[in-house]
């Protein structure tokens, strides 16, 4: 198959490529045609190039995301059929001009991002309990092959620390908090036994229909490390500073709400692979918090 895939590409160039599906969708559609005759369309949001063709999904990973490809391929096989919510089944994988690809089943539902705001509060609480239960199920699985394809947690954390100030400056952390960042990061972060992490218990990668959770997708950003890292998605995107929502998630997970850990958890938010507080702090006026302790108390009420 002849394509126009660039052999050497970085994150900025990938973003530009994603914004022009006409440049890459024919390549993804040709891969999808191996499994289905359905027409292929581009997924709206993703960190890789994704085509949706009937009941098939094809994901094409830039060469610099080869580690994401390796983790997702291993996770699809290890997790499929072992949770109470469906996850994709891998159909095939390969490499095209240095770009790894995966084909997998497409699951029913739409990303929770769309329906969430209009759901009744009782539905939101029920979904948070359900998400907590699924997170606990994932974390209870044996590690299997995942440590081999995941970065070592101490090394990952060290890289995140080294780049944290630059990232927070770039993503718009308020200046008064940026000035306090180094001192705040000197404190502890959660530690515990290694579990499989998706990093993706977020409205982008949880699918719903009729207010019910129908699937969990996207394992490419996964890690192996302390379970608290996977708590951050629900705490950032769904809780919105409401104690009853926080308690619902942890009731589903099966542990007491970790209010004593709130500052350590906030440090982990700042060190997250995709940390961007303006996008993740879903609380009006969070920028006015005078310090991180105040922000942590509002975020984890």
PDB file of C-alpha atoms in Angstrom:
ATOM      1  CA  UNK A   1       0.000   0.000   0.000  1.00  0.00           C
ATOM      2  CA  UNK A   2       1.461   3.354  -1.003  1.00  0.00           C
ATOM      3  CA  UNK A   3       0.764   6.164   1.449  1.00  0.00           C
ATOM      4  CA  UNK A   4       1.806   9.690   2.230  1.00  0.00           C
ATOM      5  CA  UNK A   5       2.653   8.929   5.857  1.00  0.00           C
ATOM      6  CA  UNK A   6       5.688  10.977   6.911  1.00  0.00           C
ATOM      7  CA  UNK A   7       8.454   8.718   8.252  1.00  0.00           C
ATOM      8  CA  UNK A   8       9.630  11.290  10.792  1.00  0.00           C
ATOM      9  CA  UNK A   9       6.979  13.256  12.685  1.00  0.00           C
ATOM     10  CA  UNK A  10       6.662  14.933  16.082  1.00  0.00           C
ATOM     11  CA  UNK A  11       3.673  15.898  18.244  1.00  0.00           C
ATOM     12  CA  UNK A  12       3.036  19.273  16.602  1.00  0.00           C
ATOM     13  CA  UNK A  13       3.184  17.814  13.103  1.00  0.00           C
ATOM     14  CA  UNK A  14       0.872  14.981  14.179  1.00  0.00           C
ATOM     15  CA  UNK A  15      -1.652  17.528  15.462  1.00  0.00           C
ATOM     16  CA  UNK A  16      -1.523  19.288  12.100  1.00  0.00           C
ATOM     17  CA  UNK A  17      -1.949  15.982  10.257  1.00  0.00           C
ATOM     18  CA  UNK A  18      -4.927  14.991  12.405  1.00  0.00           C
ATOM     19  CA  UNK A  19      -6.626  18.260  11.508  1.00  0.00           C
ATOM     20  CA  UNK A  20      -6.590  17.271   7.815  1.00  0.00           C
ATOM     21  CA  UNK A  21      -8.278  13.859   7.549  1.00  0.00           C
ATOM     22  CA  UNK A  22      -8.094  13.985   3.763  1.00  0.00           C
ATOM     23  CA  UNK A  23      -4.339  13.413   4.099  1.00  0.00           C
ATOM     24  CA  UNK A  24      -4.576  10.201   6.156  1.00  0.00           C
ATOM     25  CA  UNK A  25      -8.110   8.810   6.122  1.00  0.00           C
ATOM     26  CA  UNK A  26      -7.651   6.942   2.794  1.00  0.00           C
ATOM     27  CA  UNK A  27      -4.767   5.020   4.371  1.00  0.00           C
ATOM     28  CA  UNK A  28      -6.795   4.111   7.450  1.00  0.00           C
ATOM     29  CA  UNK A  29      -9.817   3.262   5.285  1.00  0.00           C
ATOM     30  CA  UNK A  30      -7.700   0.860   3.238  1.00  0.00           C
ATOM     31  CA  UNK A  31      -6.685  -0.939   6.427  1.00  0.00           C
ATOM     32  CA  UNK A  32     -10.301  -1.049   7.616  1.00  0.00           C
ATOM     33  CA  UNK A  33     -11.373  -2.513   4.249  1.00  0.00           C
ATOM     34  CA  UNK A  34      -9.501  -5.697   5.182  1.00  0.00           C
ATOM     35  CA  UNK A  35     -12.201  -6.351   7.803  1.00  0.00           C
ATOM     36  CA  UNK A  36     -15.376  -4.620   6.623  1.00  0.00           C
ATOM     37  CA  UNK A  37     -17.001  -3.098   3.562  1.00  0.00           C
ATOM     38  CA  UNK A  38     -18.519  -0.298   5.658  1.00  0.00           C
ATOM     39  CA  UNK A  39     -17.442   3.263   4.843  1.00  0.00           C
ATOM     40  CA  UNK A  40     -14.716   4.708   7.050  1.00  0.00           C
ATOM     41  CA  UNK A  41     -14.935   8.075   8.792  1.00  0.00           C
ATOM     42  CA  UNK A  42     -12.429   9.910  10.968  1.00  0.00           C
ATOM     43  CA  UNK A  43     -12.911   9.905  14.742  1.00  0.00           C
ATOM     44  CA  UNK A  44     -13.417  13.402  16.089  1.00  0.00           C
ATOM     45  CA  UNK A  45     -10.887  13.340  18.932  1.00  0.00           C
ATOM     46  CA  UNK A  46      -7.868  11.150  19.548  1.00  0.00           C
ATOM     47  CA  UNK A  47      -4.130  11.283  20.156  1.00  0.00           C
ATOM     48  CA  UNK A  48      -3.635   8.926  17.183  1.00  0.00           C
ATOM     49  CA  UNK A  49      -5.218   8.630  13.722  1.00  0.00           C
ATOM     50  CA  UNK A  50      -8.493   6.743  14.116  1.00  0.00           C
ATOM     51  CA  UNK A  51     -10.964   5.523  11.536  1.00  0.00           C
ATOM     52  CA  UNK A  52     -14.436   4.196  12.336  1.00  0.00           C
ATOM     53  CA  UNK A  53     -15.849   1.728   9.814  1.00  0.00           C
ATOM     54  CA  UNK A  54     -19.074   0.017  10.806  1.00  0.00           C
ATOM     55  CA  UNK A  55     -18.194  -2.331  13.673  1.00  0.00           C
ATOM     56  CA  UNK A  56     -14.439  -1.892  13.195  1.00  0.00           C
ATOM     57  CA  UNK A  57     -11.987   0.681  14.574  1.00  0.00           C
ATOM     58  CA  UNK A  58      -8.526   1.176  13.094  1.00  0.00           C
ATOM     59  CA  UNK A  59      -5.902   3.128  15.021  1.00  0.00           C
ATOM     60  CA  UNK A  60      -2.711   4.283  13.310  1.00  0.00           C
ATOM     61  CA  UNK A  61       0.093   5.364  15.656  1.00  0.00           C
ATOM     62  CA  UNK A  62       2.842   7.805  14.756  1.00  0.00           C
ATOM     63  CA  UNK A  63       6.314   6.240  15.118  1.00  0.00           C
ATOM     64  CA  UNK A  64       7.031   8.281  18.266  1.00  0.00           C
ATOM     65  CA  UNK A  65       3.934   6.697  19.871  1.00  0.00           C
ATOM     66  CA  UNK A  66       5.158   3.138  19.385  1.00  0.00           C
ATOM     67  CA  UNK A  67       5.109   2.662  23.165  1.00  0.00           C
ATOM     68  CA  UNK A  68       1.396   3.563  23.205  1.00  0.00           C
ATOM     69  CA  UNK A  69       0.769   0.981  20.486  1.00  0.00           C
ATOM     70  CA  UNK A  70       2.640  -1.707  22.423  1.00  0.00           C
ATOM     71  CA  UNK A  71       0.757  -0.975  25.648  1.00  0.00           C
ATOM     72  CA  UNK A  72      -2.647  -0.898  23.987  1.00  0.00           C
ATOM     73  CA  UNK A  73      -2.020  -4.119  22.076  1.00  0.00           C
ATOM     74  CA  UNK A  74      -1.001  -5.900  25.283  1.00  0.00           C
ATOM     75  CA  UNK A  75      -3.891  -4.408  27.277  1.00  0.00           C
ATOM     76  CA  UNK A  76      -6.543  -5.363  24.724  1.00  0.00           C
ATOM     77  CA  UNK A  77      -5.580  -9.012  25.003  1.00  0.00           C
ATOM     78  CA  UNK A  78      -5.070  -9.005  28.760  1.00  0.00           C
ATOM     79  CA  UNK A  79      -8.229  -7.128  29.794  1.00  0.00           C
ATOM     80  CA  UNK A  80     -10.805  -8.263  27.220  1.00  0.00           C
ATOM     81  CA  UNK A  81     -13.621 -10.296  28.795  1.00  0.00           C
ATOM     82  CA  UNK A  82     -12.357  -9.827  32.357  1.00  0.00           C
ATOM     83  CA  UNK A  83     -14.367  -6.746  33.388  1.00  0.00           C
ATOM     84  CA  UNK A  84     -18.089  -6.217  33.905  1.00  0.00           C
ATOM     85  CA  UNK A  85     -18.077  -3.663  31.074  1.00  0.00           C
ATOM     86  CA  UNK A  86     -17.016  -4.532  27.505  1.00  0.00           C
ATOM     87  CA  UNK A  87     -13.617  -3.523  26.161  1.00  0.00           C
ATOM     88  CA  UNK A  88     -12.517  -3.809  22.512  1.00  0.00           C
ATOM     89  CA  UNK A  89     -11.388  -7.101  21.023  1.00  0.00           C
ATOM     90  CA  UNK A  90      -8.269  -6.928  18.889  1.00  0.00           C
ATOM     91  CA  UNK A  91      -8.730  -8.117  15.300  1.00  0.00           C
ATOM     92  CA  UNK A  92      -5.232  -7.601  13.915  1.00  0.00           C
ATOM     93  CA  UNK A  93      -2.129  -5.465  14.122  1.00  0.00           C
ATOM     94  CA  UNK A  94       0.705  -4.524  11.827  1.00  0.00           C
ATOM     95  CA  UNK A  95       3.030  -1.802  10.666  1.00  0.00           C
ATOM     96  CA  UNK A  96       2.828   0.467   7.641  1.00  0.00           C
ATOM     97  CA  UNK A  97       5.864   2.487   6.615  1.00  0.00           C
ATOM     98  CA  UNK A  98       7.048   2.637  10.209  1.00  0.00           C
ATOM     99  CA  UNK A  99       3.590   3.457  11.604  1.00  0.00           C
ATOM    100  CA  UNK A 100       2.129   0.684  13.848  1.00  0.00           C
ATOM    101  CA  UNK A 101      -1.605   0.025  13.563  1.00  0.00           C
ATOM    102  CA  UNK A 102      -4.304  -1.883  15.401  1.00  0.00           C
ATOM    103  CA  UNK A 103      -7.718  -3.038  14.242  1.00  0.00           C
ATOM    104  CA  UNK A 104     -10.324  -3.775  16.903  1.00  0.00           C
ATOM    105  CA  UNK A 105     -14.049  -4.138  17.437  1.00  0.00           C
ATOM    106  CA  UNK A 106     -16.158  -1.017  17.755  1.00  0.00           C
ATOM    107  CA  UNK A 107     -18.349  -1.019  20.841  1.00  0.00           C
ATOM    108  CA  UNK A 108     -21.822   0.507  21.281  1.00  0.00           C
ATOM    109  CA  UNK A 109     -22.481   3.858  22.897  1.00  0.00           C
ATOM    110  CA  UNK A 110     -21.228   7.401  22.659  1.00  0.00           C
ATOM    111  CA  UNK A 111     -18.502   9.118  24.692  1.00  0.00           C
ATOM    112  CA  UNK A 112     -19.845  10.292  28.042  1.00  0.00           C
ATOM    113  CA  UNK A 113     -18.539  13.782  27.261  1.00  0.00           C
ATOM    114  CA  UNK A 114     -21.682  14.623  25.273  1.00  0.00           C
ATOM    115  CA  UNK A 115     -24.513  13.366  27.496  1.00  0.00           C
ATOM    116  CA  UNK A 116     -22.941  14.110  30.894  1.00  0.00           C
ATOM    117  CA  UNK A 117     -24.066  17.746  31.347  1.00  0.00           C
ATOM    118  CA  UNK A 118     -27.727  16.936  30.671  1.00  0.00           C
ATOM    119  CA  UNK A 119     -27.951  13.885  32.927  1.00  0.00           C
ATOM    120  CA  UNK A 120     -30.002  14.124  36.109  1.00  0.00           C
ATOM    121  CA  UNK A 121     -27.938  14.236  39.283  1.00  0.00           C
ATOM    122  CA  UNK A 122     -29.161  10.796  40.311  1.00  0.00           C
ATOM    123  CA  UNK A 123     -27.914   9.405  36.981  1.00  0.00           C
ATOM    124  CA  UNK A 124     -24.545  11.068  37.492  1.00  0.00           C
ATOM    125  CA  UNK A 125     -24.178   9.550  40.939  1.00  0.00           C
ATOM    126  CA  UNK A 126     -25.139   6.102  39.630  1.00  0.00           C
ATOM    127  CA  UNK A 127     -22.622   6.387  36.793  1.00  0.00           C
ATOM    128  CA  UNK A 128     -19.877   7.452  39.182  1.00  0.00           C
ATOM    129  CA  UNK A 129     -20.538   4.425  41.378  1.00  0.00           C
ATOM    130  CA  UNK A 130     -20.417   2.213  38.281  1.00  0.00           C
ATOM    131  CA  UNK A 131     -17.172   3.802  37.068  1.00  0.00           C
ATOM    132  CA  UNK A 132     -15.671   3.272  40.504  1.00  0.00           C
ATOM    133  CA  UNK A 133     -16.627  -0.411  40.396  1.00  0.00           C
ATOM    134  CA  UNK A 134     -15.057  -0.900  36.962  1.00  0.00           C
ATOM    135  CA  UNK A 135     -11.870   0.881  38.059  1.00  0.00           C
ATOM    136  CA  UNK A 136     -11.603  -1.443  41.061  1.00  0.00           C
ATOM    137  CA  UNK A 137     -12.122  -4.479  38.805  1.00  0.00           C
ATOM    138  CA  UNK A 138      -9.317  -3.355  36.509  1.00  0.00           C
ATOM    139  CA  UNK A 139      -6.968  -2.698  39.408  1.00  0.00           C
ATOM    140  CA  UNK A 140      -7.645  -6.152  40.839  1.00  0.00           C
ATOM    141  CA  UNK A 141      -6.425  -7.916  37.684  1.00  0.00           C
ATOM    142  CA  UNK A 142      -2.995  -9.550  37.700  1.00  0.00           C
ATOM    143  CA  UNK A 143      -0.360  -7.423  35.967  1.00  0.00           C
ATOM    144  CA  UNK A 144       0.330 -10.096  33.373  1.00  0.00           C
ATOM    145  CA  UNK A 145       2.388  -8.720  30.459  1.00  0.00           C
ATOM    146  CA  UNK A 146       1.791  -5.055  31.255  1.00  0.00           C
ATOM    147  CA  UNK A 147       5.006  -4.195  33.184  1.00  0.00           C
ATOM    148  CA  UNK A 148       7.076  -5.216  30.153  1.00  0.00           C
ATOM    149  CA  UNK A 149       5.408  -2.595  27.920  1.00  0.00           C
ATOM    150  CA  UNK A 150       4.991   0.176  30.520  1.00  0.00           C
ATOM    151  CA  UNK A 151       7.617   2.684  31.653  1.00  0.00           C
ATOM    152  CA  UNK A 152       8.948   2.086  35.154  1.00  0.00           C
ATOM    153  CA  UNK A 153       6.832   4.217  37.489  1.00  0.00           C
ATOM    154  CA  UNK A 154       9.784   5.956  39.251  1.00  0.00           C
ATOM    155  CA  UNK A 155      11.287   6.889  35.879  1.00  0.00           C
ATOM    156  CA  UNK A 156       7.938   8.127  34.572  1.00  0.00           C
ATOM    157  CA  UNK A 157       7.425  10.239  37.686  1.00  0.00           C
ATOM    158  CA  UNK A 158      10.956  11.667  37.453  1.00  0.00           C
ATOM    159  CA  UNK A 159      10.355  12.734  33.831  1.00  0.00           C
ATOM    160  CA  UNK A 160       7.065  14.333  34.778  1.00  0.00           C
ATOM    161  CA  UNK A 161       8.695  16.236  37.632  1.00  0.00           C
ATOM    162  CA  UNK A 162      11.466  17.489  35.363  1.00  0.00           C
ATOM    163  CA  UNK A 163       8.994  18.878  32.837  1.00  0.00           C
ATOM    164  CA  UNK A 164       6.214  19.935  35.214  1.00  0.00           C
ATOM    165  CA  UNK A 165       6.958  23.653  35.529  1.00  0.00           C
ATOM    166  CA  UNK A 166       7.312  24.106  31.774  1.00  0.00           C
ATOM    167  CA  UNK A 167       4.099  22.205  31.115  1.00  0.00           C
ATOM    168  CA  UNK A 168       2.109  24.113  33.724  1.00  0.00           C
ATOM    169  CA  UNK A 169       3.391  27.411  32.363  1.00  0.00           C
ATOM    170  CA  UNK A 170       2.483  26.387  28.813  1.00  0.00           C
ATOM    171  CA  UNK A 171      -0.992  25.151  29.747  1.00  0.00           C
ATOM    172  CA  UNK A 172      -2.003  28.225  31.714  1.00  0.00           C
ATOM    173  CA  UNK A 173      -1.587  27.567  35.426  1.00  0.00           C
ATOM    174  CA  UNK A 174      -2.241  30.933  37.131  1.00  0.00           C
ATOM    175  CA  UNK A 175       0.928  32.867  37.889  1.00  0.00           C
ATOM    176  CA  UNK A 176       0.441  32.922  41.659  1.00  0.00           C
ATOM    177  CA  UNK A 177       0.123  29.126  41.716  1.00  0.00           C
ATOM    178  CA  UNK A 178       3.012  28.701  39.318  1.00  0.00           C
ATOM    179  CA  UNK A 179       5.179  30.628  41.779  1.00  0.00           C
ATOM    180  CA  UNK A 180       4.256  28.093  44.497  1.00  0.00           C
ATOM    181  CA  UNK A 181       4.634  25.018  42.296  1.00  0.00           C
ATOM    182  CA  UNK A 182       8.167  23.922  43.203  1.00  0.00           C
ATOM    183  CA  UNK A 183       7.476  24.048  46.927  1.00  0.00           C
ATOM    184  CA  UNK A 184       4.187  22.204  46.592  1.00  0.00           C
ATOM    185  CA  UNK A 185       5.737  19.448  44.476  1.00  0.00           C
ATOM    186  CA  UNK A 186       8.280  18.782  47.223  1.00  0.00           C
ATOM    187  CA  UNK A 187       5.523  17.034  49.170  1.00  0.00           C
ATOM    188  CA  UNK A 188       4.573  13.352  48.889  1.00  0.00           C
ATOM    189  CA  UNK A 189       2.622  11.702  46.118  1.00  0.00           C
ATOM    190  CA  UNK A 190       0.556   8.532  46.517  1.00  0.00           C
ATOM    191  CA  UNK A 191       2.494   5.296  46.743  1.00  0.00           C
ATOM    192  CA  UNK A 192       1.229   1.761  46.719  1.00  0.00           C
ATOM    193  CA  UNK A 193       1.278  -1.587  44.957  1.00  0.00           C
ATOM    194  CA  UNK A 194       1.471  -1.542  41.179  1.00  0.00           C
ATOM    195  CA  UNK A 195      -1.786  -1.987  39.280  1.00  0.00           C
ATOM    196  CA  UNK A 196      -2.760  -1.719  35.629  1.00  0.00           C
ATOM    197  CA  UNK A 197      -3.574   1.916  34.897  1.00  0.00           C
ATOM    198  CA  UNK A 198      -5.487   3.286  31.934  1.00  0.00           C
ATOM    199  CA  UNK A 199      -5.258   6.961  32.862  1.00  0.00           C
ATOM    200  CA  UNK A 200      -8.519   7.154  30.960  1.00  0.00           C
ATOM    201  CA  UNK A 201     -11.513   6.944  33.283  1.00  0.00           C
ATOM    202  CA  UNK A 202     -12.635  10.164  31.610  1.00  0.00           C
ATOM    203  CA  UNK A 203     -15.685  11.287  29.615  1.00  0.00           C
ATOM    204  CA  UNK A 204     -13.701  10.818  26.396  1.00  0.00           C
ATOM    205  CA  UNK A 205     -13.158   7.072  26.793  1.00  0.00           C
ATOM    206  CA  UNK A 206     -16.216   5.828  28.653  1.00  0.00           C
ATOM    207  CA  UNK A 207     -19.149   5.029  26.369  1.00  0.00           C
ATOM    208  CA  UNK A 208     -22.774   5.273  27.436  1.00  0.00           C
ATOM    209  CA  UNK A 209     -26.265   4.705  26.047  1.00  0.00           C
ATOM    210  CA  UNK A 210     -29.455   5.647  27.832  1.00  0.00           C
ATOM    211  CA  UNK A 211     -27.481   6.843  30.832  1.00  0.00           C
ATOM    212  CA  UNK A 212     -25.831   3.418  31.272  1.00  0.00           C
ATOM    213  CA  UNK A 213     -22.142   2.577  30.897  1.00  0.00           C
ATOM    214  CA  UNK A 214     -21.741   0.409  27.773  1.00  0.00           C
ATOM    215  CA  UNK A 215     -17.974   0.220  27.164  1.00  0.00           C
ATOM    216  CA  UNK A 216     -14.504   1.377  28.089  1.00  0.00           C
ATOM    217  CA  UNK A 217     -12.046   2.150  25.302  1.00  0.00           C
ATOM    218  CA  UNK A 218      -8.502   3.467  24.730  1.00  0.00           C
ATOM    219  CA  UNK A 219      -5.609   1.880  26.595  1.00  0.00           C
ATOM    220  CA  UNK A 220      -2.795   3.608  24.710  1.00  0.00           C
ATOM    221  CA  UNK A 221      -1.924   6.034  27.512  1.00  0.00           C
ATOM    222  CA  UNK A 222      -1.732   3.313  30.146  1.00  0.00           C
ATOM    223  CA  UNK A 223       0.902   2.743  32.799  1.00  0.00           C
ATOM    224  CA  UNK A 224       1.665   0.433  35.698  1.00  0.00           C
ATOM    225  CA  UNK A 225       1.753   2.191  39.049  1.00  0.00           C
ATOM    226  CA  UNK A 226      -0.297   3.167  42.122  1.00  0.00           C
ATOM    227  CA  UNK A 227      -4.069   2.990  41.733  1.00  0.00           C
ATOM    228  CA  UNK A 228      -4.494   6.636  42.695  1.00  0.00           C
ATOM    229  CA  UNK A 229      -3.382   7.741  39.223  1.00  0.00           C
ATOM    230  CA  UNK A 230      -6.618   6.317  37.788  1.00  0.00           C
ATOM    231  CA  UNK A 231      -8.713   8.112  40.394  1.00  0.00           C
ATOM    232  CA  UNK A 232      -7.755  11.466  38.900  1.00  0.00           C
ATOM    233  CA  UNK A 233      -9.924  11.284  35.783  1.00  0.00           C
ATOM    234  CA  UNK A 234     -13.229  10.921  37.642  1.00  0.00           C
ATOM    235  CA  UNK A 235     -12.140  13.415  40.312  1.00  0.00           C
ATOM    236  CA  UNK A 236     -11.246  16.027  37.697  1.00  0.00           C
ATOM    237  CA  UNK A 237     -13.904  15.606  35.024  1.00  0.00           C
ATOM    238  CA  UNK A 238     -16.987  14.431  36.918  1.00  0.00           C
ATOM    239  CA  UNK A 239     -16.901  15.515  40.563  1.00  0.00           C
ATOM    240  CA  UNK A 240     -16.871  19.290  39.914  1.00  0.00           C
ATOM    241  CA  UNK A 241     -16.241  20.065  43.561  1.00  0.00           C
ATOM    242  CA  UNK A 242     -19.302  18.158  44.846  1.00  0.00           C
ATOM    243  CA  UNK A 243     -18.751  15.908  47.841  1.00  0.00           C
ATOM    244  CA  UNK A 244     -21.666  13.587  47.066  1.00  0.00           C
ATOM    245  CA  UNK A 245     -20.210  12.810  43.624  1.00  0.00           C
ATOM    246  CA  UNK A 246     -16.793  12.161  45.118  1.00  0.00           C
ATOM    247  CA  UNK A 247     -18.315   9.796  47.654  1.00  0.00           C
ATOM    248  CA  UNK A 248     -20.290   7.989  44.925  1.00  0.00           C
ATOM    249  CA  UNK A 249     -17.150   7.166  42.941  1.00  0.00           C
ATOM    250  CA  UNK A 250     -15.302   5.840  45.967  1.00  0.00           C
ATOM    251  CA  UNK A 251     -18.343   3.913  47.182  1.00  0.00           C
ATOM    252  CA  UNK A 252     -18.271   2.110  43.856  1.00  0.00           C
ATOM    253  CA  UNK A 253     -14.532   1.611  44.123  1.00  0.00           C
ATOM    254  CA  UNK A 254     -14.930   0.185  47.606  1.00  0.00           C
ATOM    255  CA  UNK A 255     -12.648   2.415  49.693  1.00  0.00           C
ATOM    256  CA  UNK A 256     -13.256   5.423  51.949  1.00  0.00           C
ATOM    257  CA  UNK A 257     -13.114   8.768  50.195  1.00  0.00           C
ATOM    258  CA  UNK A 258      -9.407   9.731  50.440  1.00  0.00           C
ATOM    259  CA  UNK A 259      -9.816  13.265  51.755  1.00  0.00           C
ATOM    260  CA  UNK A 260      -6.631  13.043  53.865  1.00  0.00           C
ATOM    261  CA  UNK A 261      -4.736  12.417  50.599  1.00  0.00           C
ATOM    262  CA  UNK A 262      -6.188  15.375  48.719  1.00  0.00           C
ATOM    263  CA  UNK A 263      -2.924  17.327  48.468  1.00  0.00           C
ATOM    264  CA  UNK A 264      -0.920  14.268  47.443  1.00  0.00           C
ATOM    265  CA  UNK A 265      -3.549  13.520  44.792  1.00  0.00           C
ATOM    266  CA  UNK A 266      -3.422  17.098  43.509  1.00  0.00           C
ATOM    267  CA  UNK A 267       0.357  16.740  43.115  1.00  0.00           C
ATOM    268  CA  UNK A 268      -0.338  13.717  40.951  1.00  0.00           C
ATOM    269  CA  UNK A 269      -2.719  15.813  38.823  1.00  0.00           C
ATOM    270  CA  UNK A 270       0.097  18.296  38.253  1.00  0.00           C
ATOM    271  CA  UNK A 271       2.411  15.424  37.294  1.00  0.00           C
ATOM    272  CA  UNK A 272      -0.107  13.658  35.068  1.00  0.00           C
ATOM    273  CA  UNK A 273       0.980  12.861  31.528  1.00  0.00           C
ATOM    274  CA  UNK A 274      -1.660  15.230  30.140  1.00  0.00           C
ATOM    275  CA  UNK A 275      -1.896  17.675  33.019  1.00  0.00           C
ATOM    276  CA  UNK A 276      -3.783  20.832  32.026  1.00  0.00           C
ATOM    277  CA  UNK A 277      -5.644  22.358  34.949  1.00  0.00           C
ATOM    278  CA  UNK A 278      -7.675  24.844  32.866  1.00  0.00           C
ATOM    279  CA  UNK A 279      -9.224  21.849  31.092  1.00  0.00           C
ATOM    280  CA  UNK A 280      -9.377  19.495  34.071  1.00  0.00           C
ATOM    281  CA  UNK A 281     -10.562  21.646  36.979  1.00  0.00           C
ATOM    282  CA  UNK A 282     -14.290  21.659  36.308  1.00  0.00           C
ATOM    283  CA  UNK A 283     -15.045  24.147  39.085  1.00  0.00           C
ATOM    284  CA  UNK A 284     -15.881  27.786  38.341  1.00  0.00           C
ATOM    285  CA  UNK A 285     -13.362  30.151  39.901  1.00  0.00           C
ATOM    286  CA  UNK A 286     -10.743  27.527  40.752  1.00  0.00           C
ATOM    287  CA  UNK A 287      -8.068  29.915  39.470  1.00  0.00           C
ATOM    288  CA  UNK A 288      -8.763  32.245  42.397  1.00  0.00           C
ATOM    289  CA  UNK A 289      -7.631  29.690  45.001  1.00  0.00           C
ATOM    290  CA  UNK A 290      -4.777  31.443  46.838  1.00  0.00           C
ATOM    291  CA  UNK A 291      -2.693  28.295  47.217  1.00  0.00           C
ATOM    292  CA  UNK A 292      -2.643  24.606  46.373  1.00  0.00           C
ATOM    293  CA  UNK A 293      -3.976  23.563  49.775  1.00  0.00           C
ATOM    294  CA  UNK A 294      -7.120  25.615  49.191  1.00  0.00           C
ATOM    295  CA  UNK A 295      -7.444  24.288  45.661  1.00  0.00           C
ATOM    296  CA  UNK A 296      -7.071  20.702  46.892  1.00  0.00           C
ATOM    297  CA  UNK A 297      -9.839  21.213  49.458  1.00  0.00           C
ATOM    298  CA  UNK A 298     -12.207  22.557  46.777  1.00  0.00           C
ATOM    299  CA  UNK A 299     -11.285  19.824  44.294  1.00  0.00           C
ATOM    300  CA  UNK A 300     -11.617  17.003  46.831  1.00  0.00           C
ATOM    301  CA  UNK A 301     -14.383  18.347  49.110  1.00  0.00           C
TER     302      UNK A 301
END
